[in-house]
PDB file of C-alpha atoms in Angstrom:
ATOM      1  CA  UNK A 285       0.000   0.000   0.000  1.00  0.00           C
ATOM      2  CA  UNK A 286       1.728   3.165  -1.267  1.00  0.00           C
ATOM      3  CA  UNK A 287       0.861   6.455   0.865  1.00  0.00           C
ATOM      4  CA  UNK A 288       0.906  10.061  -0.089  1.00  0.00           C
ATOM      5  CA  UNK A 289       4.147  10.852   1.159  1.00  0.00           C
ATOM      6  CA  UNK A 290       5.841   7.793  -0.720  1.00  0.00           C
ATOM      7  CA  UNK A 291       4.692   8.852  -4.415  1.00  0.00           C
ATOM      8  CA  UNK A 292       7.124  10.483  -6.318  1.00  0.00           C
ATOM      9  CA  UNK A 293       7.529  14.397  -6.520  1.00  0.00           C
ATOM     10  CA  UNK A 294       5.970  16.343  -8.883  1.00  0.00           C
ATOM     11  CA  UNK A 295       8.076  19.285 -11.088  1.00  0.00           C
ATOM     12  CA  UNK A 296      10.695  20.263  -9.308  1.00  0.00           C
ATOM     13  CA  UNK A 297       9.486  23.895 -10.203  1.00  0.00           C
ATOM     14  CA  UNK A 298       5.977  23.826 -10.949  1.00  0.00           C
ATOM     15  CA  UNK A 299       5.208  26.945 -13.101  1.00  0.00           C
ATOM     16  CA  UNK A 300       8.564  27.279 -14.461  1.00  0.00           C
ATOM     17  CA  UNK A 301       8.278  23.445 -15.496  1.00  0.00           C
ATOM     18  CA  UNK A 302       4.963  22.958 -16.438  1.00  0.00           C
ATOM     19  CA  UNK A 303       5.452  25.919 -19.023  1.00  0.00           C
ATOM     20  CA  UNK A 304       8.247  24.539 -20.753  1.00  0.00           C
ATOM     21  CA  UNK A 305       6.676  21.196 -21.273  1.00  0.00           C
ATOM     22  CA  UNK A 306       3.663  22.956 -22.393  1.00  0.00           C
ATOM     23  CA  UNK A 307       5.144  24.804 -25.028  1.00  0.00           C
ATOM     24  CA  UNK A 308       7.324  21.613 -26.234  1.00  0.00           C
ATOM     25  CA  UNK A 309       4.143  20.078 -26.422  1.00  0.00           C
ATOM     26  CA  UNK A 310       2.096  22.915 -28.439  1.00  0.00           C
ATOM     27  CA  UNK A 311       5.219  23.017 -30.650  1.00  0.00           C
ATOM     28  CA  UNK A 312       4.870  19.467 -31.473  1.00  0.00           C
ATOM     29  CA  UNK A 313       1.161  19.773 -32.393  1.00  0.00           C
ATOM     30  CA  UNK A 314       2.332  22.645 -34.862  1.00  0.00           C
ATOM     31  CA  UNK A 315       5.113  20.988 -36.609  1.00  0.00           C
ATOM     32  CA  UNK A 316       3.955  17.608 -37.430  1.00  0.00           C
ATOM     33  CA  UNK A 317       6.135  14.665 -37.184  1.00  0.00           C
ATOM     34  CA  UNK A 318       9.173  16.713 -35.085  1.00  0.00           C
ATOM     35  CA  UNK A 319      10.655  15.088 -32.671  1.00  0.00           C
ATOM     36  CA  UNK A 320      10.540  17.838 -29.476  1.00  0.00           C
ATOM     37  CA  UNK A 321      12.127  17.380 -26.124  1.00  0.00           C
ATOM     38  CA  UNK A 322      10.828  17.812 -22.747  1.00  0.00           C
ATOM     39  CA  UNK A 323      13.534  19.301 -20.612  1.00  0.00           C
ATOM     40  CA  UNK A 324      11.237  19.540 -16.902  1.00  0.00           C
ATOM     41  CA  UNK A 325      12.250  16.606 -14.536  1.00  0.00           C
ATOM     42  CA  UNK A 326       9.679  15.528 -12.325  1.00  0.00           C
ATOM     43  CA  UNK A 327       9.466  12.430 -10.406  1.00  0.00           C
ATOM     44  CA  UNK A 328       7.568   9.374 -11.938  1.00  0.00           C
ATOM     45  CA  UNK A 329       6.303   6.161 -11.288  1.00  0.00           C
ATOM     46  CA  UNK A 330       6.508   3.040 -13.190  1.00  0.00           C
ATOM     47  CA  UNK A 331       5.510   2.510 -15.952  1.00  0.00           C
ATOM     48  CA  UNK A 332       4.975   6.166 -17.048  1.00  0.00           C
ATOM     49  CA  UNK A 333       7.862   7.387 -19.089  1.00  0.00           C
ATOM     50  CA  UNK A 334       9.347  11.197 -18.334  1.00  0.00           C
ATOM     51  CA  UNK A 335       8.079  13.054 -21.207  1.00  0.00           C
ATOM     52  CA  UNK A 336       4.350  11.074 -20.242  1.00  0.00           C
ATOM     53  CA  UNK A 337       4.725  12.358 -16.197  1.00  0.00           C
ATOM     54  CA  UNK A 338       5.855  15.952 -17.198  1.00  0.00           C
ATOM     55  CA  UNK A 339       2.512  16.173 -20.345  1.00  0.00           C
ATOM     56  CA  UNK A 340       0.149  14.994 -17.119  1.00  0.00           C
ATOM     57  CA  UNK A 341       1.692  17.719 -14.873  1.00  0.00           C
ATOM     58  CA  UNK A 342       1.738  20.288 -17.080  1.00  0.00           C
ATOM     59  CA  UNK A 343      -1.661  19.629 -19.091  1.00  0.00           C
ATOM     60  CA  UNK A 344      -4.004  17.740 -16.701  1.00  0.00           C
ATOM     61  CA  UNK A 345      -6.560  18.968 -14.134  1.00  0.00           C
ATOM     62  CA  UNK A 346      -9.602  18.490 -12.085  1.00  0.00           C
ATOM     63  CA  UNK A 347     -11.847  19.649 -15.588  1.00  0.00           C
ATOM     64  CA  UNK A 348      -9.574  16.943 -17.581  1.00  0.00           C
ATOM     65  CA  UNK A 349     -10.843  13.456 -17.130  1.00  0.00           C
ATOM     66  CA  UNK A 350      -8.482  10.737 -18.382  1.00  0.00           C
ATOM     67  CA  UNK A 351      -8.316   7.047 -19.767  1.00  0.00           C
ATOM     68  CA  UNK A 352      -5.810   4.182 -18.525  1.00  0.00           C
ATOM     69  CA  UNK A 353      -4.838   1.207 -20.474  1.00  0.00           C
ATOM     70  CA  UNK A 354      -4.601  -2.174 -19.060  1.00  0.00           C
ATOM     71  CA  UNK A 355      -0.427  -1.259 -18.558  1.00  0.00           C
ATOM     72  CA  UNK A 356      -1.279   2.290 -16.582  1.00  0.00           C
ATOM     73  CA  UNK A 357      -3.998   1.086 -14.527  1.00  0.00           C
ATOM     74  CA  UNK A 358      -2.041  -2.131 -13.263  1.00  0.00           C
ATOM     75  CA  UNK A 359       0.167   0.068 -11.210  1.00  0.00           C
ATOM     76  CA  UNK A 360      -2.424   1.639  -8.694  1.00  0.00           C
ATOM     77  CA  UNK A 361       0.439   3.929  -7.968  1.00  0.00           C
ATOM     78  CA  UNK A 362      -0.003   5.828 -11.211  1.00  0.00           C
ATOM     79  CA  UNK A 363      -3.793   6.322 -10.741  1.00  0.00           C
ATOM     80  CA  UNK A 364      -2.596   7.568  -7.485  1.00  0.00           C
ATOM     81  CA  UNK A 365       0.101   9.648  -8.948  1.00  0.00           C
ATOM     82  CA  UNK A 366      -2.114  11.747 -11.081  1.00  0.00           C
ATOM     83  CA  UNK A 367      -4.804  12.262  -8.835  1.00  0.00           C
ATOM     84  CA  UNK A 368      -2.256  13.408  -5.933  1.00  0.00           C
ATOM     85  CA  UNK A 369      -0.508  15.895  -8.280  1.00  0.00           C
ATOM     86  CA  UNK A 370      -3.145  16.648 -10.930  1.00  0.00           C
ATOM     87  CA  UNK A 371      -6.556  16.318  -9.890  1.00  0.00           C
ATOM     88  CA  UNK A 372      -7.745  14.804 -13.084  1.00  0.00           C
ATOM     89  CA  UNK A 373     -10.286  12.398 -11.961  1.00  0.00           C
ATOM     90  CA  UNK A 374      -9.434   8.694 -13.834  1.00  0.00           C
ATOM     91  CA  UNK A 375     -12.557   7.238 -15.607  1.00  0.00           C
ATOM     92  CA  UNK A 376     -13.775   3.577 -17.005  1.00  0.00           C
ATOM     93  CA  UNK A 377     -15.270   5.070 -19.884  1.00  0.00           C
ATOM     94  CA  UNK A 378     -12.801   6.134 -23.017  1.00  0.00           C
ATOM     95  CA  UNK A 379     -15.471   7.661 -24.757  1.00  0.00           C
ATOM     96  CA  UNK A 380     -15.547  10.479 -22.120  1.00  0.00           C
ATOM     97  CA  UNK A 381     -12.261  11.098 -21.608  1.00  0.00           C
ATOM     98  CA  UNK A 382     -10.233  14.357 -22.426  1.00  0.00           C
ATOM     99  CA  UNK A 383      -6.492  12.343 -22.704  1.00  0.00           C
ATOM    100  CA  UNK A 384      -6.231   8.433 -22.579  1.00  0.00           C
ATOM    101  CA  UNK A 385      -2.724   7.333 -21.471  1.00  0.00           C
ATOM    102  CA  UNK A 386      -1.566   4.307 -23.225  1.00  0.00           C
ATOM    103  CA  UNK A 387       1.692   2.405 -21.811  1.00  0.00           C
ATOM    104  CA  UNK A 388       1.621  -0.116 -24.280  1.00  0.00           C
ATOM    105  CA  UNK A 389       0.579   0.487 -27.851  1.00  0.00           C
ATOM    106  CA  UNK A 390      -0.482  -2.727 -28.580  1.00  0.00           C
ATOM    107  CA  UNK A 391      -3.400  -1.891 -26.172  1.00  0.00           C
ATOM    108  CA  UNK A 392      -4.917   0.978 -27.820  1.00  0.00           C
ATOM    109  CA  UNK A 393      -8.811   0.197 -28.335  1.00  0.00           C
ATOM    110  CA  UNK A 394     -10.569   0.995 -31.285  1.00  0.00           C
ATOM    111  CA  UNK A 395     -10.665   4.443 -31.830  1.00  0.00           C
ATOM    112  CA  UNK A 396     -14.301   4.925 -32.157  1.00  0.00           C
ATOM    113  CA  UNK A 397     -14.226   3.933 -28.277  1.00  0.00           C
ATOM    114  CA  UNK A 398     -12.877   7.085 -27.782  1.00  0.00           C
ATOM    115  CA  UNK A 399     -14.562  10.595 -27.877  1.00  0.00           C
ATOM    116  CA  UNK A 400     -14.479  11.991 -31.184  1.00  0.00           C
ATOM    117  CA  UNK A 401     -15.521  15.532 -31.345  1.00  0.00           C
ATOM    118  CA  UNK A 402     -18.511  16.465 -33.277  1.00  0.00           C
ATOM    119  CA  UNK A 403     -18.422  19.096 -36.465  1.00  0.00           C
ATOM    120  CA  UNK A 404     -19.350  22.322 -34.007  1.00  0.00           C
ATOM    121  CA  UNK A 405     -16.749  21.270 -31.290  1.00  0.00           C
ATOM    122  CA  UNK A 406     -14.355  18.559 -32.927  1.00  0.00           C
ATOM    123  CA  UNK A 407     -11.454  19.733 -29.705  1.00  0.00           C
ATOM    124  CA  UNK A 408     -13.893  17.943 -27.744  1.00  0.00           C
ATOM    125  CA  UNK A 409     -11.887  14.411 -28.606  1.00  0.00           C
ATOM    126  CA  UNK A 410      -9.477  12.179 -26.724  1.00  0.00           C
ATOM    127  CA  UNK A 411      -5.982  13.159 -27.172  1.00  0.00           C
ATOM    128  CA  UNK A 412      -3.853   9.597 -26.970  1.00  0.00           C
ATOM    129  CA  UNK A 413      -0.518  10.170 -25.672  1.00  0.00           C
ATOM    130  CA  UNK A 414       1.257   6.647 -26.394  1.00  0.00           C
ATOM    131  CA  UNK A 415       4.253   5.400 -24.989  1.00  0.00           C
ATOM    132  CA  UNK A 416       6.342   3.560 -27.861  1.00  0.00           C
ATOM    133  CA  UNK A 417       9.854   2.299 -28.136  1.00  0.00           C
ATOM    134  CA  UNK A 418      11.624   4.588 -30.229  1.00  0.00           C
ATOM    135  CA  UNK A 419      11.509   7.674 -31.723  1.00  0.00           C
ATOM    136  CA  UNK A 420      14.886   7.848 -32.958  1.00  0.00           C
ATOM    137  CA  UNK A 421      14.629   4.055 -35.399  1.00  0.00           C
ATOM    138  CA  UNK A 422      12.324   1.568 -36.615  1.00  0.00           C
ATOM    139  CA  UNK A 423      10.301   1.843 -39.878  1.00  0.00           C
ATOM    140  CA  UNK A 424       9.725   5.282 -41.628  1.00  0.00           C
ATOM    141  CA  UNK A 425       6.606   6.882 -42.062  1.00  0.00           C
ATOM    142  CA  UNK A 426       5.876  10.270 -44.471  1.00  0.00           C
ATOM    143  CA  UNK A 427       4.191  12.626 -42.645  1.00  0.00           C
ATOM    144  CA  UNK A 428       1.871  16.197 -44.840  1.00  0.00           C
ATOM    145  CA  UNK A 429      -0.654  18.151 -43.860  1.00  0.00           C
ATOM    146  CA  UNK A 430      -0.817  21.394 -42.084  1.00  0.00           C
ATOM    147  CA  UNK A 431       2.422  22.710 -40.007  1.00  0.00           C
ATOM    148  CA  UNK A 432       4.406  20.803 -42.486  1.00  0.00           C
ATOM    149  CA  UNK A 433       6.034  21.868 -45.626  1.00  0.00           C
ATOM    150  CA  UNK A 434       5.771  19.542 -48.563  1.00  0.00           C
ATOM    151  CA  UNK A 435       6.211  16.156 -46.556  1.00  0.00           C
ATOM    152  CA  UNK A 436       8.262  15.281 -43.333  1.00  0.00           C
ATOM    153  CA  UNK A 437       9.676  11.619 -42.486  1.00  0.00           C
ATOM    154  CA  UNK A 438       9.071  10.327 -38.865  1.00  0.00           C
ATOM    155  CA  UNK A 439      11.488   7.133 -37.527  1.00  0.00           C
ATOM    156  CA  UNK A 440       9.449   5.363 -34.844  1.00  0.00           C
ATOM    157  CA  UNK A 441       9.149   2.137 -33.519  1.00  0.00           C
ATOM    158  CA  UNK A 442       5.362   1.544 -32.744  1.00  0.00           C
ATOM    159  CA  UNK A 443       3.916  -2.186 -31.561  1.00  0.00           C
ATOM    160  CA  UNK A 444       0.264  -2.669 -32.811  1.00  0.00           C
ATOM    161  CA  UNK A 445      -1.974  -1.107 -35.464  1.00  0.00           C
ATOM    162  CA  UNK A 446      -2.043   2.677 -34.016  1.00  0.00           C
ATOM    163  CA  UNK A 447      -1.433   3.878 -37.319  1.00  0.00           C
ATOM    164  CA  UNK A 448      -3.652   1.377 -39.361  1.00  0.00           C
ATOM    165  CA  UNK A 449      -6.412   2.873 -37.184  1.00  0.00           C
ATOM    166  CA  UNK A 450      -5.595   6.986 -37.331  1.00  0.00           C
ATOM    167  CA  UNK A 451      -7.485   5.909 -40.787  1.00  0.00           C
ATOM    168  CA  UNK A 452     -10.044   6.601 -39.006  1.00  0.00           C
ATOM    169  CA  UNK A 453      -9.467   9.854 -39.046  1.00  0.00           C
ATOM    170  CA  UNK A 454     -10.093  11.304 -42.920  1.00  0.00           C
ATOM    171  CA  UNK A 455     -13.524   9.981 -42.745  1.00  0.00           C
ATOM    172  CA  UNK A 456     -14.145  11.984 -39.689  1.00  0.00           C
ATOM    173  CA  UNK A 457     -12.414  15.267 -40.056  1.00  0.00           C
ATOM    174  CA  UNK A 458     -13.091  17.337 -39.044  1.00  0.00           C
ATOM    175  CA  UNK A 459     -13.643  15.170 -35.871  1.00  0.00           C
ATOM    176  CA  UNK A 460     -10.720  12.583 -35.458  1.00  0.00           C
ATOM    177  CA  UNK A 461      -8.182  11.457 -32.751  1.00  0.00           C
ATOM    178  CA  UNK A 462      -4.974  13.462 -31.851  1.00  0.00           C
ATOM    179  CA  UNK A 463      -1.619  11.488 -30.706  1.00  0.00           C
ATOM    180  CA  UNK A 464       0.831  12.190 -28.867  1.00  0.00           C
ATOM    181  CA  UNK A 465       3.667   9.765 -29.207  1.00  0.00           C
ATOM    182  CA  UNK A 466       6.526  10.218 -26.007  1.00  0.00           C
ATOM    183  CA  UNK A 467       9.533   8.159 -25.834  1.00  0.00           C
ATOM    184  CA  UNK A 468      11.976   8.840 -22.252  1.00  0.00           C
ATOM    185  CA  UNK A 469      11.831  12.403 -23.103  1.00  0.00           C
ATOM    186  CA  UNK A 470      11.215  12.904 -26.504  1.00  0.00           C
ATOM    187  CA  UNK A 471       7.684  13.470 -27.809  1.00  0.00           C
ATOM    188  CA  UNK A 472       6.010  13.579 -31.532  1.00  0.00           C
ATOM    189  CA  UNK A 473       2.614  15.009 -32.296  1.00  0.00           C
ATOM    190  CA  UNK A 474       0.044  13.329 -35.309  1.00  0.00           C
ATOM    191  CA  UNK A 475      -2.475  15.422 -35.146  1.00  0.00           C
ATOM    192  CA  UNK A 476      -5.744  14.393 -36.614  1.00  0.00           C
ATOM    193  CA  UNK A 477      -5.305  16.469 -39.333  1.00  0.00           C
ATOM    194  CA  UNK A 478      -1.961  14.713 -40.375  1.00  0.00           C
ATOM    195  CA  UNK A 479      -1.832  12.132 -43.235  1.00  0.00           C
ATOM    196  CA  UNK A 480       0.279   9.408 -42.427  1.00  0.00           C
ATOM    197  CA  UNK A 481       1.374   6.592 -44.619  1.00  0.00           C
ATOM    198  CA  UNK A 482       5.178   4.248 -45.339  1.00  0.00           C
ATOM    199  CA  UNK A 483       7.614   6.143 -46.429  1.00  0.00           C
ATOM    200  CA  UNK A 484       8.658   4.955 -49.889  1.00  0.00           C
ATOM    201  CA  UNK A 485       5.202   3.371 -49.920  1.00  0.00           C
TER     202      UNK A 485
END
């Protein structure tokens, strides 16, 4: 049984940090496909990698319900974590969550589990921030669409379909599914309004 006073610290400097991660994380989501790094240390429990800790610190609050996947909400300790620090109330149901945290990318649902958006308010989705296993190798993928100019190539190593299903997405738009991919550090945004598809392919 892990008490209050044994979960990790927060940001070390909470304004100061949680500003810096915010704008690495707004950068991201305007330059498609660039890898961004988040400089603000803050203590974090297992499994949740830096760059995922520092996005829930900076971005999360009592108004910002979120999702856990079957690797996040085996650790009680995160649940704990985020609560303690945040606020942000945890939820059972996807489809009415503001962020879903995904440890393991071979767990992500179907998207249309998740909130969507709807054509008046299509911000009003789940934004997926995914933990993967690199960001730095693994197969390419070609990245256009707005914030990028002509194409961009993204390196990541991603277990599952994640990117099979952002499909979902054209059919949508202007609803869709935001992602946030964060490896240690290092975090890339594919916004919904990003086409995606094998480099070379």
């Amino acid at each position: 049984m892990v008490t209050v006073a044994e979960l990790p610290a927060g940001f070390a400097d909470k304004v100061l940090s949680a500003q810096s991660t915010f704008r690495s994380v707004m950068d991201a989501m305007a330059r498609p496909g660039t890898v961004q790094h988040i400089r603000a240390v803050a203590g974090t429990p297992a499994p949740l990698m830096r760059g995922t800790a520092a996005i829930a610190l900076a971005l999360f609050d009592h108004d910002t319900p979120i999702w856990l996947d079957r690797t996040m909400s085996a650790m009680p300790e995160v649940g704990k974590w985020l609560k303690f620090h945040t606020g942000t109330p945890v939820i059972a149901d996807s489809s009415a969550s503001s962020f879903a945290l995904i440890g393991n990318a071979r767990d992500v649902p179907p998207l249309d589990r998740f909130a969507l958006g709807s054509n008046e308010y299509p911000d009003r989705s789940t934004t997926l921030i995914v933990q993967i296993d690199s960001l730095t190798s693994g197969p390419a993928y070609e990245l256009a669409g707005p914030g990028i100019d002509g194409t961009a190539v993204l390196q990541a190593t991603v277990s599952g379909n994640l990117f099979e299903q952002r499909a979902i997405n054209a059919a949508l738009f202007p609803r869709g599914i935001d992602v946030v991919l964060v490896h240690d550090e290092a975090v890339v945004a594919i916004p919904r309004t990003t086409r995606l598809a094998a480099h070379g392919g």
